[in-house]
Coordinates of C-alpha atoms and ligand atoms in Angstrom, one line a residue:
X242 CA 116.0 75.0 33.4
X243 CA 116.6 76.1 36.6
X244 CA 117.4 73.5 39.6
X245 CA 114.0 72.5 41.0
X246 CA 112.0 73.7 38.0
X247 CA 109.5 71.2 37.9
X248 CA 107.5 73.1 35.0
X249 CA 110.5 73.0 32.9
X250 CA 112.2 69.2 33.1
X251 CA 112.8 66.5 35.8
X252 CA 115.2 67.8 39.1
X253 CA 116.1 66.0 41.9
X254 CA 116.6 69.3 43.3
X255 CA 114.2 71.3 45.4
X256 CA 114.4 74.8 44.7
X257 CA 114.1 78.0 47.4
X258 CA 110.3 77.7 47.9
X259 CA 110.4 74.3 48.5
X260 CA 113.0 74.1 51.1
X261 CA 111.2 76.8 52.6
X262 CA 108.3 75.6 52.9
X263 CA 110.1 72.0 53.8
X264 CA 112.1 73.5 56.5
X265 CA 109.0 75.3 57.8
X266 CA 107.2 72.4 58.7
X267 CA 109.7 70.3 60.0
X268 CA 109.9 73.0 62.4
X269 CA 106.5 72.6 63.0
X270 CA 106.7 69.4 63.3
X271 CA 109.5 69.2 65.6
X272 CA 108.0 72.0 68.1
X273 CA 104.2 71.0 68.2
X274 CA 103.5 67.5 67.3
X275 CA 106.5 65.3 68.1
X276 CA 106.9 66.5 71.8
X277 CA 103.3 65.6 72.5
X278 CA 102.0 62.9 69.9
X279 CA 103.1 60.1 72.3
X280 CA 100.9 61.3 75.2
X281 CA 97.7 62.6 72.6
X282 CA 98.1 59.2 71.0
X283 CA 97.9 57.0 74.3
X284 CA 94.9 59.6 75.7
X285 CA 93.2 59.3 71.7
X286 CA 93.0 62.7 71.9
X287 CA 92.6 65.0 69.4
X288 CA 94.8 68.3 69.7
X289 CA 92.9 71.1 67.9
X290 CA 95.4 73.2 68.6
X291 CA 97.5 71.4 66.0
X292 CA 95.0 72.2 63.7
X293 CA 95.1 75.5 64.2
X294 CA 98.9 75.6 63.6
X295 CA 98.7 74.0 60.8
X296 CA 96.0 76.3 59.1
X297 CA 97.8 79.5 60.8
X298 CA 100.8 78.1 58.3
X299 CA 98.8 77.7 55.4
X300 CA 98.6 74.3 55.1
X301 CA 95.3 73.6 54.8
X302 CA 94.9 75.1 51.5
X303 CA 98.7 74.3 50.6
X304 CA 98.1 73.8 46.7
X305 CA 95.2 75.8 46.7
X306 CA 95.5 79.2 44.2
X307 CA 95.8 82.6 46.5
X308 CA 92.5 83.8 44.5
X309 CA 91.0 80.6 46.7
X310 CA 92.5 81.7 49.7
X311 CA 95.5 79.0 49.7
X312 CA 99.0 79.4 49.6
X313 CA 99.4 78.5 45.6
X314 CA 102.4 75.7 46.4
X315 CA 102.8 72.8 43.4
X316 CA 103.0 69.8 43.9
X317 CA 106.2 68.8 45.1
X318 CA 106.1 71.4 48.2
X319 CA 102.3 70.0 48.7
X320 CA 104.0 66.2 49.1
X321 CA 106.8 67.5 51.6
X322 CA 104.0 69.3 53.4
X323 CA 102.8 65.3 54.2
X324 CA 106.2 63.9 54.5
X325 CA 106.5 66.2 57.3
X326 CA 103.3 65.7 59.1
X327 CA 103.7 62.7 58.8
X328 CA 106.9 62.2 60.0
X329 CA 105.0 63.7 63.5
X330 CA 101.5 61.9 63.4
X331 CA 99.9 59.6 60.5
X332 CA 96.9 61.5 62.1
X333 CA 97.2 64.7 61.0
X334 CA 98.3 63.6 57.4
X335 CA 95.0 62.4 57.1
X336 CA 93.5 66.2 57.8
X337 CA 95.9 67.1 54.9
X338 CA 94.0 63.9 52.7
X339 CA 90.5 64.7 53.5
X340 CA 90.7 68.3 53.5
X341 CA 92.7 69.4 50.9
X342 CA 93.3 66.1 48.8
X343 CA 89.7 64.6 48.8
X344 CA 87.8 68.0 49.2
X345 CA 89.7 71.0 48.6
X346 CA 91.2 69.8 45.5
X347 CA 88.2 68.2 44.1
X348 CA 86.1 71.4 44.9
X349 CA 88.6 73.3 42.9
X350 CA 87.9 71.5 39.7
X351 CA 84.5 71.0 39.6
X352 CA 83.0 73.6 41.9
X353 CA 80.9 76.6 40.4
X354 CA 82.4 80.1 41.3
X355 CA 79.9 80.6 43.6
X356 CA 80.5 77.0 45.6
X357 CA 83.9 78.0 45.6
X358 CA 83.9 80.9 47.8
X359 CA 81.3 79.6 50.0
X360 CA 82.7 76.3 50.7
X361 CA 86.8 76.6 49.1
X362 CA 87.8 79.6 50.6
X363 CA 87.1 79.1 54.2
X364 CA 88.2 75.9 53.8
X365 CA 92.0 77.2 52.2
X366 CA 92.0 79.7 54.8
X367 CA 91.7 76.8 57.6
X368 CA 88.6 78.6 58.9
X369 CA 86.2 75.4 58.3
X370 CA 87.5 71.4 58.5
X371 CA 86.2 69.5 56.0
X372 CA 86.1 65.9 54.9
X373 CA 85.2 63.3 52.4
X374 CA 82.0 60.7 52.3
X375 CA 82.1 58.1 50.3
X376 CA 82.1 55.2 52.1
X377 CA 78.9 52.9 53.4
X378 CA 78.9 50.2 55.7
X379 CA 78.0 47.9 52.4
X380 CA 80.0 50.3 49.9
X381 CA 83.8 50.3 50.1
X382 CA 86.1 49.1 47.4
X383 CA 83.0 48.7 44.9
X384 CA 81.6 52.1 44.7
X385 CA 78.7 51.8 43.1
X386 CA 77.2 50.1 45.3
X387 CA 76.4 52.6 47.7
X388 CA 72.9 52.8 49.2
X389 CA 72.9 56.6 50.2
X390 CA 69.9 58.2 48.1
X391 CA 69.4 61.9 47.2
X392 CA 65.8 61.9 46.2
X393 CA 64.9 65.1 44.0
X394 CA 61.6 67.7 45.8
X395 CA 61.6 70.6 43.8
X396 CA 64.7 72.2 43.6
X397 CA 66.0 70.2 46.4
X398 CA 67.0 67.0 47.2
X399 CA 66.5 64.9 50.2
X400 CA 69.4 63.1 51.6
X401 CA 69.3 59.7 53.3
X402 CA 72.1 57.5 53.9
X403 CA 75.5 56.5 56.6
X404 CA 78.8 57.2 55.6
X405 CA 81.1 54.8 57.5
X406 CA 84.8 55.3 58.1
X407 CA 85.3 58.9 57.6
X408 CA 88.2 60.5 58.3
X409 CA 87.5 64.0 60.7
X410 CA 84.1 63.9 60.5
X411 CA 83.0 64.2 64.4
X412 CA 84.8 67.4 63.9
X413 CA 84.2 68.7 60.4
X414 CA 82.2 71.5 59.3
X415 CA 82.2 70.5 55.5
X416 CA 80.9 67.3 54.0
X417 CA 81.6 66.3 50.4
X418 CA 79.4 63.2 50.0
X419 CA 78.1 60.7 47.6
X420 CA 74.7 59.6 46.7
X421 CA 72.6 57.6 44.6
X422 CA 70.0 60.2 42.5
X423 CA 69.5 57.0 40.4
X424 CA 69.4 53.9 42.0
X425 CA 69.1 51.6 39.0
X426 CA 72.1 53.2 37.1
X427 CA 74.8 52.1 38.9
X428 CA 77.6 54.2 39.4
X429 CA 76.3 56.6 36.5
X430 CA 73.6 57.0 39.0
X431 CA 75.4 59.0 41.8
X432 CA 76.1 62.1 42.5
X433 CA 78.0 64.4 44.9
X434 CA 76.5 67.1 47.1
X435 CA 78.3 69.8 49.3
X436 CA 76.9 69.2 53.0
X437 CA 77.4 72.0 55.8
X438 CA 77.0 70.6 59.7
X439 CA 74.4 73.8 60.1
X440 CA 71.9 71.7 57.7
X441 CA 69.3 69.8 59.7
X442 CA 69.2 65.7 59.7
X443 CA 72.9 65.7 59.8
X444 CA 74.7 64.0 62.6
X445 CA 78.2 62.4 63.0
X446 CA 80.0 60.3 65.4
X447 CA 83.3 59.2 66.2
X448 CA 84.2 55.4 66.0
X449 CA 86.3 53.8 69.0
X450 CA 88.5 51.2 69.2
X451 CA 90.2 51.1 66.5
X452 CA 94.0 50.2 65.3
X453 CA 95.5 53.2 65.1
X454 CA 95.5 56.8 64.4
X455 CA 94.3 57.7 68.2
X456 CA 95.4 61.3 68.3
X457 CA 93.5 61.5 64.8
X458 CA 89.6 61.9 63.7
X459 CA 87.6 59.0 62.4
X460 CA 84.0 58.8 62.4
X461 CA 80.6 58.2 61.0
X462 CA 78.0 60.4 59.2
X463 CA 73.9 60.4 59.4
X464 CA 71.6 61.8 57.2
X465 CA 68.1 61.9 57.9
X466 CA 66.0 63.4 55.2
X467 CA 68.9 66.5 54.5
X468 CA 67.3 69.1 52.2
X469 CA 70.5 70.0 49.8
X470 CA 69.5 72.6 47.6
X471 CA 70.2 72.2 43.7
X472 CA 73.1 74.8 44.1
X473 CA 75.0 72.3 46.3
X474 CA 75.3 69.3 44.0
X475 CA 78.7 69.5 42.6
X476 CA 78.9 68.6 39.3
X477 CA 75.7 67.7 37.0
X478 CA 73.6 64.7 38.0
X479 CA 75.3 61.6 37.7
X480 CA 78.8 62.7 37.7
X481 CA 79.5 62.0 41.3
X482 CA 81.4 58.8 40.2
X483 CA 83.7 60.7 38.0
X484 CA 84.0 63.2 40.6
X485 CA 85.0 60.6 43.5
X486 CA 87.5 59.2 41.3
X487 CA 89.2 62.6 40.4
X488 CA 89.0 63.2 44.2
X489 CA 90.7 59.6 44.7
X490 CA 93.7 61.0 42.5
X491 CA 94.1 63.9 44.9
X492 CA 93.6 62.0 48.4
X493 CA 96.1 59.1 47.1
X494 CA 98.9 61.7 46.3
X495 CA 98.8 63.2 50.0
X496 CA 98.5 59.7 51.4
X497 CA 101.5 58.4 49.3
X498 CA 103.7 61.5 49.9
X499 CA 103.1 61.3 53.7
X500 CA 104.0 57.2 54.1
X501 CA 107.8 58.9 53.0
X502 CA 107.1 60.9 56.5
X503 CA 106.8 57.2 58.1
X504 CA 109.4 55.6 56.8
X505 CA 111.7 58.0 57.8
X506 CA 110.3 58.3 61.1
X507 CA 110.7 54.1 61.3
X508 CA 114.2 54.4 60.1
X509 CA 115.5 57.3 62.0
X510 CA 114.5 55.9 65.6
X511 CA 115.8 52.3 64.1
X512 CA 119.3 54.1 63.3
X513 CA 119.5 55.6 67.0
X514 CA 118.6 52.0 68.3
X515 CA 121.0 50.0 66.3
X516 CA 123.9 52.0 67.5
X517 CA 122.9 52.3 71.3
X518 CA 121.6 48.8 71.4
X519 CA 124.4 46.1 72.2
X520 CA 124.4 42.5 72.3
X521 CA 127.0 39.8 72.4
X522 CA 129.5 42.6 72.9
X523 CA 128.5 44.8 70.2
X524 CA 126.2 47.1 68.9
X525 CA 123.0 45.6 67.2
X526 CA 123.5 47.7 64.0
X527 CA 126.4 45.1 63.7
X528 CA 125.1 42.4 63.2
X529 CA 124.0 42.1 58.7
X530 CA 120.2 41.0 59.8
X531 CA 119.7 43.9 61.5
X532 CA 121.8 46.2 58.6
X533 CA 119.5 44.2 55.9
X534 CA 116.3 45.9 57.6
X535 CA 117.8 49.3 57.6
X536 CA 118.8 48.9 54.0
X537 CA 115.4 48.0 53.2
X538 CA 114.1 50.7 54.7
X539 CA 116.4 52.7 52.7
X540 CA 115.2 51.5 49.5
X541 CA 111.7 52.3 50.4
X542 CA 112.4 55.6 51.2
X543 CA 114.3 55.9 48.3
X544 CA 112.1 54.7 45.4
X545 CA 108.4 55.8 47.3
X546 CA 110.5 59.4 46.7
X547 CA 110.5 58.7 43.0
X548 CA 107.3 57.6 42.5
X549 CA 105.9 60.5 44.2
X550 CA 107.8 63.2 42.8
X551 CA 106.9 61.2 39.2
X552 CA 103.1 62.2 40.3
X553 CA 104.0 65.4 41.1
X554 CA 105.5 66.2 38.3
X555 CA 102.5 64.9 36.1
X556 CA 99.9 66.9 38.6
X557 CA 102.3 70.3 38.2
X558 CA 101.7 69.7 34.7
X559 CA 98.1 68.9 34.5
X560 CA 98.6 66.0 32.8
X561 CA 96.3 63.0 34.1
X562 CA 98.5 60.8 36.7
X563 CA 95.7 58.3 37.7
X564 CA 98.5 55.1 36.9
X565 CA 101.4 57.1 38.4
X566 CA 99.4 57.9 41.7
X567 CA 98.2 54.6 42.4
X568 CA 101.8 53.0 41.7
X569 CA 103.0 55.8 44.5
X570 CA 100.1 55.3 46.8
X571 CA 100.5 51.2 46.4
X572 CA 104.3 51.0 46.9
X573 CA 104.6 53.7 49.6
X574 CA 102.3 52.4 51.9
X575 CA 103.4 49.1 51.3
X576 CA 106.9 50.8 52.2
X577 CA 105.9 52.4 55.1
X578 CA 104.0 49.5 57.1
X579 CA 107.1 47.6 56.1
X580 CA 109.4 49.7 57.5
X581 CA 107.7 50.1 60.6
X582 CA 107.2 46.2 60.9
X583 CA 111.4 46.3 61.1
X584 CA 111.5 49.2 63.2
X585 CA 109.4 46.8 66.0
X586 CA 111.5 44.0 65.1
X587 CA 115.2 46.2 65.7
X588 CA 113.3 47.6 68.6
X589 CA 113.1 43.7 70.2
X590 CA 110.7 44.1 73.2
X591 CA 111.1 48.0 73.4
X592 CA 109.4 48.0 70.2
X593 CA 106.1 46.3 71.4
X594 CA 105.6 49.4 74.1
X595 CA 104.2 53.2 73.7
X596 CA 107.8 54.0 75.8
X597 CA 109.4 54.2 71.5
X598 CA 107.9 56.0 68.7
X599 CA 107.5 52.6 66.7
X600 CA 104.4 50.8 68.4
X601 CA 102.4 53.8 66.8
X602 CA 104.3 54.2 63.6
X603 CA 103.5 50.4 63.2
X604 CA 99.1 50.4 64.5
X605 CA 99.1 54.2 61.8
X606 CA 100.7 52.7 58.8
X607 CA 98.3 49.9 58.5
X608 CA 95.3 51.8 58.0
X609 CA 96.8 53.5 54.4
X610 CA 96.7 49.8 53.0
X611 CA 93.3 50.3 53.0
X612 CA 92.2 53.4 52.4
X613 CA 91.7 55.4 49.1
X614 CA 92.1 51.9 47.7
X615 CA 93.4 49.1 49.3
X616 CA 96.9 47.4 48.5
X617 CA 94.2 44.7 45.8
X618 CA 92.8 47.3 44.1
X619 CA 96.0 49.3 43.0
X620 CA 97.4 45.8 42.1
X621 CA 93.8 45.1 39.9
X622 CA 94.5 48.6 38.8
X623 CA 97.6 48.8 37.5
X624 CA 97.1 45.0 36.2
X625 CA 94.3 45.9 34.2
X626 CA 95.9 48.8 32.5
X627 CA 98.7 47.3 31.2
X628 CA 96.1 44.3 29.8
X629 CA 94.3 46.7 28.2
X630 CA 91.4 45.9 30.1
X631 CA 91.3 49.5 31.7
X632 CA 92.7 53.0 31.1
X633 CA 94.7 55.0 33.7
X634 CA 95.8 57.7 31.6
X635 CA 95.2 59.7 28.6
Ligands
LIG901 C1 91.3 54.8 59.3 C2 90.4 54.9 58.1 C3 90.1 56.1 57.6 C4 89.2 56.2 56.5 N1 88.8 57.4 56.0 C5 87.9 57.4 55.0 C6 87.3 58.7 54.5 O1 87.7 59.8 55.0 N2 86.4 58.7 53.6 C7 85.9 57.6 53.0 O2 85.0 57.6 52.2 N3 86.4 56.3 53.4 C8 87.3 56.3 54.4 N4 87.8 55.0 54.8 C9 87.2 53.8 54.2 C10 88.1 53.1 53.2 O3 88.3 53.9 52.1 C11 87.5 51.7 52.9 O4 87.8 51.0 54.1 C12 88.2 51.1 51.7 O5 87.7 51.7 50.5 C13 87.9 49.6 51.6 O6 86.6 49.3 51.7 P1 86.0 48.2 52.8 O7 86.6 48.5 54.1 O8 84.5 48.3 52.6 O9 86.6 46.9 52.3 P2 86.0 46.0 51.1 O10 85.8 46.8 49.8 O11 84.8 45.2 51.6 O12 87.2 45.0 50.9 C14 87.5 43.9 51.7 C15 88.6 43.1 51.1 O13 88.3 42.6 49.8 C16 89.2 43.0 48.9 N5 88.6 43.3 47.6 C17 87.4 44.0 47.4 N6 87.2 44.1 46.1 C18 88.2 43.5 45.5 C19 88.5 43.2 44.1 N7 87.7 43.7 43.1 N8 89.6 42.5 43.8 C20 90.4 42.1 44.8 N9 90.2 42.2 46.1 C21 89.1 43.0 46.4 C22 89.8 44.3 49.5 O14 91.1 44.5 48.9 C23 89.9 43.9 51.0 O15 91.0 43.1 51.2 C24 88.7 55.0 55.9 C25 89.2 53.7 56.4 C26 90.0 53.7 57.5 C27 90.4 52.3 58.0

């Protein structure tokens, strides 16, 4: 086995790819996104020109085979990918989660040959954004009870529906969405349908005023009798349930993999605080309250790490990780928003202004308790499994 070899046994070493491609975007990170999140996040303005960047390094289509036009990284070198931009912006993680986690991932698996070079290999290539749909206004935890409807003419379908809460889709070329093609069969009655923003009866817009994730992308979708023809349903009729839920194993990963990008963020600035910081004569990293937050913070780090490079592993194999990715996704996040709760708190006042890093970590790392299942339904789901109510794996 060599050091790193995650096809071959368990490592706590990364091996030469990985650092590379660790190193590389940290040095992304450090030169594009971290000198100019704080003014992009105050003006909630997107910076395309990140995106670029990012697809110009192959990100976009990280753990997307060559023959696909991505850069064929496993698993491990995917989740340092979002450690890293995350570390910079919540925001752009997010691209990473819809993209290539929700979309890219899931197209890989289930799209026909011909579905994938139309829609996966401009979408590797970082040539076309995409994003995911599954979410209604009425339809968010409990799936199946989405009210979109794709009404078979021919050898079309007609498309009608809102998708609420999605991530990049003012600016997304793509759409991956989810419909009803039979609304008595609950949620053996959707199915998922590959949307391109040149298709008439489409139309998106952004949401405002939200929490967090200002320099990001979150928005709405329309559809307004959308002919999709049969060749874009992905999947057979009916799967789209199946389909979402393999997507939701993807998404997680990137999500849980890029909170380790927050907590590190939260705990470096904390670190530089405590020691500059003095009070009663000393500096605040002194004093055990403040020592017991950095130690927390260091557990978090610690054992989110594990859990995601447990996933990893089990994607690198192909083995089905459903239990493993939610237990990442659940404790990471949960990890993340905590740490950047004490970062505020080490912070005192300073903490409560956009003048240090840590207002933003703290409004960005609330939304992943909700998203791609909240913090209740990894709980109900890992709950359920082990009372047999449920299986995650196998
Ligand atoms: C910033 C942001 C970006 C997003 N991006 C996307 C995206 O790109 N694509 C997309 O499709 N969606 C996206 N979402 C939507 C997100 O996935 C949903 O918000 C999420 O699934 C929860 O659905 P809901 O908001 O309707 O809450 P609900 O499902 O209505 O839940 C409300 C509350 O009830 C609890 N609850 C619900 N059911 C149960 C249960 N069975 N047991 C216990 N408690 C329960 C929940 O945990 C929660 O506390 C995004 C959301 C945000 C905030």
């Amino acid at each position: 086995m060599q050091p790193g070899d995650t096809q071959s046994g368990v490592s706590f070493e990364l091996n030469e790819e990985q650092r590379m491609v660790q190193a590389s975007a940290a040095e992304f990170v450090d030169r594009e996104i971290i000198p100019r999140i704080s003014q992009l996040d105050r003006g909630h303005e997107l910076d395309m020109g990140i995106i670029r960047g990012m697809a110009e390094r192959g990100m976009l289509g990280a753990a997307i085979p060559p023959e696909y036009g991505g850069q064929g990284l496993d698993f491990v070198s995917t989740a340092l990918v979002c450690e890293e931009i995350e570390r910079g912006d919540g925001g752009f993680r997010t691209l990473l989660s819809v993209h290539l986690g929700l979309n890219s991932l899931t197209l890989l698996r289930f799209g026909s040959e011909e579905q994938k070079r139309r829609y996966l290999v401009p979408q590797a290539k970082g040539e076309k954004i995409a994003c995911f749909g599954l979410t209604e206004p009425n339809a968010g935890s409990d799936v199946s009870a989405l009210k979109s409807t794709a009404r078979r003419v021919g050898d079309l379908y007609l498309l009608n529906g809102q998708k609420t809460w999605i991530s990049y889709a003012h600016v997304a070329d793509h759409f991956l969405v989810f419909a009803k093609t039979d609304r008595d069969a609950g949620h053996r009655g959707i199915s998922a349908f590959l949307l391109d923003r040149s298709m008439p009866g489409i139309e998106t817009r952004d949401i405002r005023h939200k929490m967090g994730v200002w320099a990001g992308s979150t928005g709405e979708i329309f559809m307004s009798d959308v002919e999709v023809p049969e060749e874009n349903r992905l999947g057979g009729e009916g799967e789209g349930f199946k389909i979402a839920m393999y997507a939701l194993d993807m998404g997680r990963f990137t999500v849980a993999a890029g909170a380790l990008g927050t907590i590190r963020a939260a705990l470096d600035a904390s670190v530089k605080y405590a020691n500059a910081r003095t009070a009663f004569g000393r500096p605040i990293g002194r004093f055990q309250f403040v020592q017991e937050m950095i130690a927390e913070m260091v557990r978090g780090l610690e054992t989110s790490r594990l859990l995601v490079l447990q996933a990893a592993w089990l994607k690198d194999r192909g083995v089905r990780n459903t239990r493993e990715t939610s237990l990442a996704k659940w404790h990471a996040t949960e990890c993340a928003f905590q740490a950047a709760h004490m970062a505020v708190q080490i912070h005192g006042a300073y903490g409560y202004s956009a003048e240090y890093p840590v207002e933003r970590l703290f409004r960005n790392a609330r939304a992943p308790l909700l998203y791609e299942g909240t913090t209740e339904i990894h709980k109900m789901m890992q709950a359920e499994h082990v009372l047999g109510y449920r299986r995650l794996d196998g």
